Every structure is written in structure tokens, then in C-alpha cells.
mmCIF file of C-alpha atoms in Angstrom:
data_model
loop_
_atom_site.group_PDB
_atom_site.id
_atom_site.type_symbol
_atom_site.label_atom_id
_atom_site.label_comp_id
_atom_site.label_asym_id
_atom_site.label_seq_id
_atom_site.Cartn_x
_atom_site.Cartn_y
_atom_site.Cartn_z
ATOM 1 C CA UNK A 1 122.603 312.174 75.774
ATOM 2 C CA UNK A 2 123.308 311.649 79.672
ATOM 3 C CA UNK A 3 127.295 311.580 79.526
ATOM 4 C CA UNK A 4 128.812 310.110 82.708
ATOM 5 C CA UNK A 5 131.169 311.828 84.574
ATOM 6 C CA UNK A 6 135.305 310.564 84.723
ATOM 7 C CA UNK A 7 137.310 311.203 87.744
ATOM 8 C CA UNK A 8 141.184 311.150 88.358
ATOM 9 C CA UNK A 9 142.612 308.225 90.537
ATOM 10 C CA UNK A 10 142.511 310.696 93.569
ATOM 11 C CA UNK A 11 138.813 311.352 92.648
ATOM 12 C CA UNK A 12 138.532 314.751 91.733
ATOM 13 C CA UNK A 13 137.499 315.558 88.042
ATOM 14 C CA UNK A 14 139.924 316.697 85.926
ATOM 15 C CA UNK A 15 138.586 319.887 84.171
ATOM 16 C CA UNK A 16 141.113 320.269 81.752
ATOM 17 C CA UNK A 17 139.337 317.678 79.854
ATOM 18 C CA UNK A 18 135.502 319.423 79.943
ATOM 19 C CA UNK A 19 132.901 318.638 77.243
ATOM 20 C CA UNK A 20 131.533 322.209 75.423
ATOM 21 C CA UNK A 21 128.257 320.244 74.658
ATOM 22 C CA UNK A 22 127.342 318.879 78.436
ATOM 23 C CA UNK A 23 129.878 320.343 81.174
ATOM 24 C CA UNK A 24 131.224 316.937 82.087
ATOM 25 C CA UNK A 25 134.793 316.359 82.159
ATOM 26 C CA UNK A 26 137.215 313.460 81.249
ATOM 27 C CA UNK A 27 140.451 312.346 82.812
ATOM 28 C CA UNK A 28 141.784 312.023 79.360
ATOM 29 C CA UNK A 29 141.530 314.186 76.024
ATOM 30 C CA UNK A 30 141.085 310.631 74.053
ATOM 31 C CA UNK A 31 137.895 310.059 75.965
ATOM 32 C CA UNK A 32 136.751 313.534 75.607
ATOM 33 C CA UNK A 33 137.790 313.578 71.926
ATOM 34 C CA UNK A 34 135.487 309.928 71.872
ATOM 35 C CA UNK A 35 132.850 311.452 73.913
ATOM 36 C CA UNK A 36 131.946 314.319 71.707
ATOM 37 C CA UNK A 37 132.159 312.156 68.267
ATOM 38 C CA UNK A 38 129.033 310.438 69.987
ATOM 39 C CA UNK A 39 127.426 313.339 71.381
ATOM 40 C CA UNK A 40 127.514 315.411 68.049
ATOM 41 C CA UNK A 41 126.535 312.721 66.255
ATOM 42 C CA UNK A 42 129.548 313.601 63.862
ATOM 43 C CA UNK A 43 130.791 310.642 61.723
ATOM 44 C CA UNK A 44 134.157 311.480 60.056
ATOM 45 C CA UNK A 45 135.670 307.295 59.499
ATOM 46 C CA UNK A 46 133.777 306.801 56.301
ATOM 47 C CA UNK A 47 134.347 303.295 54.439
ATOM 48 C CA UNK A 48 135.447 303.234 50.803
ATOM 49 C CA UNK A 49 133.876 300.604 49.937
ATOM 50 C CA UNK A 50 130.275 301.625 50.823
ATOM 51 C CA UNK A 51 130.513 305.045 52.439
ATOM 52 C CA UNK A 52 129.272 304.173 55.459
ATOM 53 C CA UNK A 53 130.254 306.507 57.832
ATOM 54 C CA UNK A 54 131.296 305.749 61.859
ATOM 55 C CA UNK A 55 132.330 307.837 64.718
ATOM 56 C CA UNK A 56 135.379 305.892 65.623
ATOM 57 C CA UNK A 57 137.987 304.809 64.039
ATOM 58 C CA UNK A 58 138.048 301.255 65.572
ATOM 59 C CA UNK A 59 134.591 301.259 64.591
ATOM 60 C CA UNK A 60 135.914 301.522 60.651
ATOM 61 C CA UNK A 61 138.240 299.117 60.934
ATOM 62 C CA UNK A 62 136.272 296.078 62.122
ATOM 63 C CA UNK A 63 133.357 297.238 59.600
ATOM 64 C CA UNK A 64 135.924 296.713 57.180
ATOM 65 C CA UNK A 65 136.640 293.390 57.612
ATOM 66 C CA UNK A 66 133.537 292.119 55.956
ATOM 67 C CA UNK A 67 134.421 293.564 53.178
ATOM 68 C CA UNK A 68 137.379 291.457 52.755
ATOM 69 C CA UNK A 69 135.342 287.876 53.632
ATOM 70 C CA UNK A 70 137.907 287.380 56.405
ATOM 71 C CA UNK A 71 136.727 285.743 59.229
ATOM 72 C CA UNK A 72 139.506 285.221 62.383
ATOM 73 C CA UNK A 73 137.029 283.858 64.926
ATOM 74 C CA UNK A 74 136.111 280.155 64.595
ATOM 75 C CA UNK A 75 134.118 278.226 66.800
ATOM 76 C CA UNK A 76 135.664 275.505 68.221
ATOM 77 C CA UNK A 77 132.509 273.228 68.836
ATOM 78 C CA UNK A 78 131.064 273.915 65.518
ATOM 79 C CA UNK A 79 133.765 275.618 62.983
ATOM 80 C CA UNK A 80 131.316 278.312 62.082
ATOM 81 C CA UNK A 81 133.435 281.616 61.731
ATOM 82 C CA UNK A 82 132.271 285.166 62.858
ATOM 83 C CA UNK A 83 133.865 288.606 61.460
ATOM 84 C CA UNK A 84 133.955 290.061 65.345
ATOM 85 C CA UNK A 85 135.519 288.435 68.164
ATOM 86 C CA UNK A 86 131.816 289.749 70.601
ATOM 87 C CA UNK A 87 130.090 287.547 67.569
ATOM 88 C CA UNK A 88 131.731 284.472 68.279
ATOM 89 C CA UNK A 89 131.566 285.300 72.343
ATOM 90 C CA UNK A 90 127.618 285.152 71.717
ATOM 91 C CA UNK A 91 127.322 281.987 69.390
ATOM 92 C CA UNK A 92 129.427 280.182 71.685
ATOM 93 C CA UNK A 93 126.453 280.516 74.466
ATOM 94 C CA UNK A 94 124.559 278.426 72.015
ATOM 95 C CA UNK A 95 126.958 275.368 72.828
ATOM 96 C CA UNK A 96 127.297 276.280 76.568
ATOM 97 C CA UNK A 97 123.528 276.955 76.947
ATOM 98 C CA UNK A 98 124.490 279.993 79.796
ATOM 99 C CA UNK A 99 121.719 282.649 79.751
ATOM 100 C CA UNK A 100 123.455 285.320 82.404
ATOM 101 C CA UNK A 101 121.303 287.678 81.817
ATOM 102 C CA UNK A 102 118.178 287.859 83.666
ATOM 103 C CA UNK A 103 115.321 290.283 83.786
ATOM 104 C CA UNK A 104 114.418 292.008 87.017
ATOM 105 C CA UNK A 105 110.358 292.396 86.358
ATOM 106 C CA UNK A 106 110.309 288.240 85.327
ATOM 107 C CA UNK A 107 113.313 286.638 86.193
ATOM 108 C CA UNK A 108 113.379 285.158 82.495
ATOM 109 C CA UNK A 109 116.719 284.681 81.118
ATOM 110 C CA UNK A 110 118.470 285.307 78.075
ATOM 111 C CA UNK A 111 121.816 284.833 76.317
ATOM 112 C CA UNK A 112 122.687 287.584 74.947
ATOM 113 C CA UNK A 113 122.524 291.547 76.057
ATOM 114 C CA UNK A 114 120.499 292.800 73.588
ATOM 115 C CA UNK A 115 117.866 290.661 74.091
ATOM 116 C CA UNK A 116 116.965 291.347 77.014
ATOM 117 C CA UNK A 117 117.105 294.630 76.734
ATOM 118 C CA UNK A 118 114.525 293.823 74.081
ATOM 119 C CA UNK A 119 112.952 292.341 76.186
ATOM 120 C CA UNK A 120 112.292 294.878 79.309
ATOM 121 C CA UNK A 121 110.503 297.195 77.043
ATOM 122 C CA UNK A 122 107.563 294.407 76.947
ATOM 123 C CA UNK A 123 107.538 295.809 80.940
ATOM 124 C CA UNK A 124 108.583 299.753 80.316
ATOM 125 C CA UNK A 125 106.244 300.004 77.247
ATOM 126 C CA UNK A 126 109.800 301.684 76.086
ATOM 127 C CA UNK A 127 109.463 302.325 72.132
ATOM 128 C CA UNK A 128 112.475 304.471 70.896
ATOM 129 C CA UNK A 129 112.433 303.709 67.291
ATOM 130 C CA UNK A 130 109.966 306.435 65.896
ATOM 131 C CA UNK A 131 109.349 306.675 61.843
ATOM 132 C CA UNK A 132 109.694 309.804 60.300
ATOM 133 C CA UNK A 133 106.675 309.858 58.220
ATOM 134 C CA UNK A 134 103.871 308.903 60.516
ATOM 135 C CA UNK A 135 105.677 308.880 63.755
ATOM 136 C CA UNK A 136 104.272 305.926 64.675
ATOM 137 C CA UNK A 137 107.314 304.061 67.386
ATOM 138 C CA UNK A 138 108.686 300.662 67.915
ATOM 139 C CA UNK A 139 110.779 298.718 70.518
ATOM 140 C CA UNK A 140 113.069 297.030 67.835
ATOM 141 C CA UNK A 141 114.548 298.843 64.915
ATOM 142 C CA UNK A 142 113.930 295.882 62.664
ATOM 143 C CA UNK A 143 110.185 296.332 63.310
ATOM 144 C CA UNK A 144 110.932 300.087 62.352
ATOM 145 C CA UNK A 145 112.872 299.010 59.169
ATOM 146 C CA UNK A 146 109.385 296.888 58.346
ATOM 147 C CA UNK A 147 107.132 299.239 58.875
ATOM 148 C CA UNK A 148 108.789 301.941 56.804
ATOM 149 C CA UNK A 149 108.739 299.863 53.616
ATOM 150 C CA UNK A 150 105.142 300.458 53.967
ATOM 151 C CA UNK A 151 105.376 303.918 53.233
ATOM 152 C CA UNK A 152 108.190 303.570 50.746
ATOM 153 C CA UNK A 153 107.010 300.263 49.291
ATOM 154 C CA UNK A 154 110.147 298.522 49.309
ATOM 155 C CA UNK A 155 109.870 294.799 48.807
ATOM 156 C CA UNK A 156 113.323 293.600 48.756
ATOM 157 C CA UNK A 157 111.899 289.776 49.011
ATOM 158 C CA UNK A 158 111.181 288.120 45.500
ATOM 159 C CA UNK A 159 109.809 285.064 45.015
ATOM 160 C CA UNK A 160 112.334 282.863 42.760
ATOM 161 C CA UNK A 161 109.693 281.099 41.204
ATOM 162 C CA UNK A 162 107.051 284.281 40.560
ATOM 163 C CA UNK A 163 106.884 287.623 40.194
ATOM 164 C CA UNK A 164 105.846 288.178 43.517
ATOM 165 C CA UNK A 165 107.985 290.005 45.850
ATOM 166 C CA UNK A 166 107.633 290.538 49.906
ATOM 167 C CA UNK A 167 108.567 293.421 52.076
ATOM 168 C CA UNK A 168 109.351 290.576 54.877
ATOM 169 C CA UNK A 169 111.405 287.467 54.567
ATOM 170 C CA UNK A 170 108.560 286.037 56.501
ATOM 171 C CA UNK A 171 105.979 286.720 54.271
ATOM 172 C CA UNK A 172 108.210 285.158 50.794
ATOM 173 C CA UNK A 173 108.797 282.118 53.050
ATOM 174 C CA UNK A 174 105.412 281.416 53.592
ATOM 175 C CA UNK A 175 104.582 282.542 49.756
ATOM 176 C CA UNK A 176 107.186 279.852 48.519
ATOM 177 C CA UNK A 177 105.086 277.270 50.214
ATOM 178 C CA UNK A 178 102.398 278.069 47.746
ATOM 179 C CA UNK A 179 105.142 276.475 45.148
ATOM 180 C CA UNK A 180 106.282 273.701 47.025
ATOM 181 C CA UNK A 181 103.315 272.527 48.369
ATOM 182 C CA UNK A 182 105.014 272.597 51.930
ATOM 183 C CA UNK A 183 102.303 272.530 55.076
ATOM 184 C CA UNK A 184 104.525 272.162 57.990
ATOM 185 C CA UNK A 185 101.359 273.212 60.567
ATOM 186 C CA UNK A 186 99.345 270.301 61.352
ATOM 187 C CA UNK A 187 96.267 270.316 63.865
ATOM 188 C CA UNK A 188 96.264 267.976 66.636
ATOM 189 C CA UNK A 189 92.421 267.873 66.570
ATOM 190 C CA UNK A 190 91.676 267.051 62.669
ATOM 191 C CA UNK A 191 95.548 266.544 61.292
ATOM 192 C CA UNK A 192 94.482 269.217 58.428
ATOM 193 C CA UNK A 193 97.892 270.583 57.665
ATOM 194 C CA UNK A 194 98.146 274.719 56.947
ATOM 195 C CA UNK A 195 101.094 276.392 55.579
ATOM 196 C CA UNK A 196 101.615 279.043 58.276
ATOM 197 C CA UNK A 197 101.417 279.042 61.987
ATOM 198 C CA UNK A 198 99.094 282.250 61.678
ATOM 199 C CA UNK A 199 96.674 279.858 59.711
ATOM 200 C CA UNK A 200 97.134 276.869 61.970
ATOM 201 C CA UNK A 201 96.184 279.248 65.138
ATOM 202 C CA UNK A 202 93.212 280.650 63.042
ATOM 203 C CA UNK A 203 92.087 277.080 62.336
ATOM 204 C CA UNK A 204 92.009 275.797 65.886
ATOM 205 C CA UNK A 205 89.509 278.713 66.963
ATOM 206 C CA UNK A 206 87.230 276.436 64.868
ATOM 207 C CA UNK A 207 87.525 273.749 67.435
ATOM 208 C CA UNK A 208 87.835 275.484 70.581
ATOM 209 C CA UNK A 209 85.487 278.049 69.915
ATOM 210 C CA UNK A 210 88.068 281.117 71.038
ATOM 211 C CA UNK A 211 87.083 284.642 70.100
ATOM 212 C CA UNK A 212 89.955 286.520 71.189
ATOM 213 C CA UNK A 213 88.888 289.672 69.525
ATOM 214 C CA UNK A 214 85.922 291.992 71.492
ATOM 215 C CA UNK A 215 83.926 294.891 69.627
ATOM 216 C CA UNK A 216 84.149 298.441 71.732
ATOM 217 C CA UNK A 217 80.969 298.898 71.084
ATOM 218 C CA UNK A 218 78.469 296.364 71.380
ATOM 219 C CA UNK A 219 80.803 293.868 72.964
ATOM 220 C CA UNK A 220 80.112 290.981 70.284
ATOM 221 C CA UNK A 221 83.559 288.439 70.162
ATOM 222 C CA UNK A 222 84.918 287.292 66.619
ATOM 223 C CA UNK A 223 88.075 284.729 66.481
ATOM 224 C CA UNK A 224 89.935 286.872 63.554
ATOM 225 C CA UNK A 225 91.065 290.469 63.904
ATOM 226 C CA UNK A 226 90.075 291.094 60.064
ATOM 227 C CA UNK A 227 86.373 289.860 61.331
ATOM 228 C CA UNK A 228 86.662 292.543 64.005
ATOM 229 C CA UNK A 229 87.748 295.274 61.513
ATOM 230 C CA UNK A 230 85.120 294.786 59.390
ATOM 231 C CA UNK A 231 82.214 294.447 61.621
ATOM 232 C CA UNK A 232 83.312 297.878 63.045
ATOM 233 C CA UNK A 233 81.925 299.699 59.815
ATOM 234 C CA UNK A 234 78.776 298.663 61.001
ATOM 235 C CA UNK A 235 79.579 301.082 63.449
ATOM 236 C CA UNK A 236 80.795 303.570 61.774
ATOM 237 C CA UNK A 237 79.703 303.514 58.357
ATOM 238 C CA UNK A 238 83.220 303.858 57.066
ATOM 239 C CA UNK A 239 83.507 301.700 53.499
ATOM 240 C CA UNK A 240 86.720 300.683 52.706
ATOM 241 C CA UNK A 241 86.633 299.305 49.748
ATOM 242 C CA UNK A 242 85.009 302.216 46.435
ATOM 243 C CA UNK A 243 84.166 300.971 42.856
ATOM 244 C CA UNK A 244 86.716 302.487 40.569
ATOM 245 C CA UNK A 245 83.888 302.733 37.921
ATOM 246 C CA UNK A 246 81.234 304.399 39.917
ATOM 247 C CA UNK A 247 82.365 304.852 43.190
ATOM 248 C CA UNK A 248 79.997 302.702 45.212
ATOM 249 C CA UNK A 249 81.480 301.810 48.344
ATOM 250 C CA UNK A 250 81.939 298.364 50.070
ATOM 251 C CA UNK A 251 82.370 297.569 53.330
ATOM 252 C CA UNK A 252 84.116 293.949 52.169
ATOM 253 C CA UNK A 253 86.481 293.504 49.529
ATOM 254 C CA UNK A 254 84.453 290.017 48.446
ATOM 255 C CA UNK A 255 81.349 292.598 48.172
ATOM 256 C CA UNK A 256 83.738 294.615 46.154
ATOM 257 C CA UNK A 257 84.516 292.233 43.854
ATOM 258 C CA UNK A 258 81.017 290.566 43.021
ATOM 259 C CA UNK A 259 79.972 294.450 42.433
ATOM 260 C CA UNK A 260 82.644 294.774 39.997
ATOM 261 C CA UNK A 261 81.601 292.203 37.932
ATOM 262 C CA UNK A 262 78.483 293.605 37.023
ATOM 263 C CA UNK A 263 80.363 296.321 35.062
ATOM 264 C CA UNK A 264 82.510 293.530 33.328
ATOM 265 C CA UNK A 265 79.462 291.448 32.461
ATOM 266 C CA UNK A 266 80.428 288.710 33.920
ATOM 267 C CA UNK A 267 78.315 286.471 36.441
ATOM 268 C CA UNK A 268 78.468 288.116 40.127
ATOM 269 C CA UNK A 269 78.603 284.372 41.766
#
């Protein structure tokens, strides 16, 4: 961790105040005391409600809050209440419409902090969120938290109406259409109606005749990724998809299937 450097109001560093872990000093022992809690990574304010653990005390104190369901900070233009006073600072920019933060590569705009600093790392390439199984990294921890589940198989998103569950909100969203019916995607060249934007955008490749997605190796187009994929293995020779009876390999899953039916007895078409 870079640690920045405090001074004394006559600018000369007070060394009575020096860090063991990085040599800097502080002009008081508070913000030394603060500065190694972070740099240590030590956590002694632990909640006793959920045991979750924080390096400063102040940091406790306004985790414990929700807890309690108390919520001091009211909007005034829309009465919605926020735990944290920086909450309600950030909503309110809804009502203003103020964006003050602006990115030096674009000169887009955002309202709050962290999302432009989200943002920049579409320009740095910047992904600091690494998983610890397959190190694979990401440029938003929620991304991280997603892809994770795929290696612990976490769904925490069940479907009220089925069994079903989802490891994004996303994904049940779009699920619970199935139940409602709901097809809030219409095409502008037909008016066929799709449940999912995903779907819509697939759809309109049919009209325009887009094939976003280029084979490495003979340089043939297809308009869906999972076209792409497949079509590879031609390539390659890799089959996905084995026969848990004998073992016969498929390249597609649909080639899968019909195969499997032979061993069931029923009709492959």
C-alpha cells in the first residue's frame, strides 16, 4: 500500500509518529494508529450482531446502524431515507441531475465517485478483483462475486413460482417472465416481442444481417457467440458434449440429445 506522507504546519515531518511497516511518518499518533489498522489489514471492531469485522471504530458504528432499521437521512425531494449521511449526498444527485465527475480519456460524466472510477478501467484495462480459484480478474467486485458462484455453485436467486434458482438476479428476472408471460422487448422491424434484451439483439441480426462474431481461423462470421463456439470444434476436434452410456462424443448438445435417445428407445426426431 503507497501510504502518503504527513507533515507538521512548519513542513517538516514529524518522526515521532513513523510507520514500522513503510517508513512514513504522521503528525499525529491517531493517524499513525489509523494508518497501520489499514496497512496490516488488522480488523479488531467486530459487530455482534454478524461478526463482521472493521478496522475502525467509526467504521463499526455506522455498520451498526442497519442493524437497528434506523434511518436519520431523508430526502427532502422524495422522503426516501438512507442509513449514511454520503448515501443520501449521492441519491440527492438524482434530483439535481449534477454529474461532477468527469473522465479525463472521454470527458463522459458521472454522478457519483465510484463510477467513474469504474469506469476508467474500460481505458486502463485495470482489473484488481482476482478469484482465488482460477485467478481469472475483474474490474468490479460484483462481477467477481458472480463469477465465483460458478465455482462454488451458489444460486442464491429462486424462482417463487419453481424450483429453479439463479446465481444472478438477472437471470431469475428474466426466468420469471417464463411465468408471467411478460415480453417487454419488441422489434421495430416485425413487432415480435422477446423476453430479454439479449434475445431481442439476437433477433434483429435476422434482419440486418450482422455477424459480429469472426472465426480465427478461417475467418467465416456467425451473428451468435454460441454459433462461434461451436463451429470452432471443427477446428479443433474438441467434443463437448460425451454420452454418459457409451461415451460417444458430440460436438452439439441437440446432437447429444437425439444420440441419447437411441439408448432410451425412443424416436431420435
Amino acid at each position: 500500500m503507497t501510504c502518503i506522507q504527513e507533515q507538521t504546519e512548519f513542513g517538516e515531518t514529524n518522526n515521532s509518529n513513523k510507520s514500522n511497516e513503510c517508513e512514513n511518518s504522521f503528525s499525529h499518533q491517531s493517524h499513525l494508529t489509523k494508518h497501520e489498522k489499514t496497512s496490516t489489514g488488522r480488523k479488531p471492531y467486530q459487530c455482534s450482531e454478524c461478526c463482521k469485522s472493521f478496522s475502525q471504530k467509526s467504521s463499526l458504528t455506522e455498520h451498526e446502524i442497519t442493524h437497528t432499521g434506523y434511518k436519520p437521512y431523508q430526502c427532502s425531494e422524495c422522503q426516501i431515507s438512507f442509513y449514511h449521511k454520503s448515501s443520501l449526498t449521492e441519491h440527492q444527485s438524482i434530483h439535481t441531475g449534477l454529474k461532477p465527475y468527469k473522465c479525463s480519456e472521454c470527458h463522459k460524466s458521472f454522478r457519483l465517485k465510484k463510477t467513474l472510477t469504474r469506469h476508467e478501467r474500460t481505458h486502463t484495462g485495470d482489473k484488481p478483483y482476482q478469484c482465488s480459484e482460477c485467478w481469472k480478474s475483474f474490474s468490479q467486485e460484483s462481477i467477481l462475486t458472480v463469477h465465483e458462484r460458478t465455482h462454488t455453485g451458489h444460486k442464491p436467486y429462486q424462482c417463487s413460482e419453481c424450483p429453479k434458482s439463479f446465481s444472478q438476479k438477472s437471470a431469475l428476472t428474466i426466468h420469471q417472465r417464463i411465468h408471467t408471460g411478460l415480453k417487454p422487448y419488441q422489434c421495430s422491424e416485425c413487432c415480435k416481442s422477446f423476453s430479454s434484451k439479449y434475445a431481442l439483439t439476437l433477433h434483429e441480426r435476422t434482419h440486418t444481417g450482422q455477424k459480429p462474431y469472426q472465426c480465427s481461423e478461417c475467418w467465416k462470421w456467425f451473428s451468435q457467440k454460441s454459433s462461434l463456439t461451436v463451429h470452432e470444434r471443427t477446428h479443433t476436434g474438441h467434443n463437448l458434449h460425451q454420452c454418459s452410456e457409451c461415451q460417444k462424443s458430440f460436438r452439439m448438445k441437440r446432437n447429444l440429445t437425439r444420440h441419447e435417445r437411441t439408448h432410451t428407445g425412443e424416436r431420435p426426431y
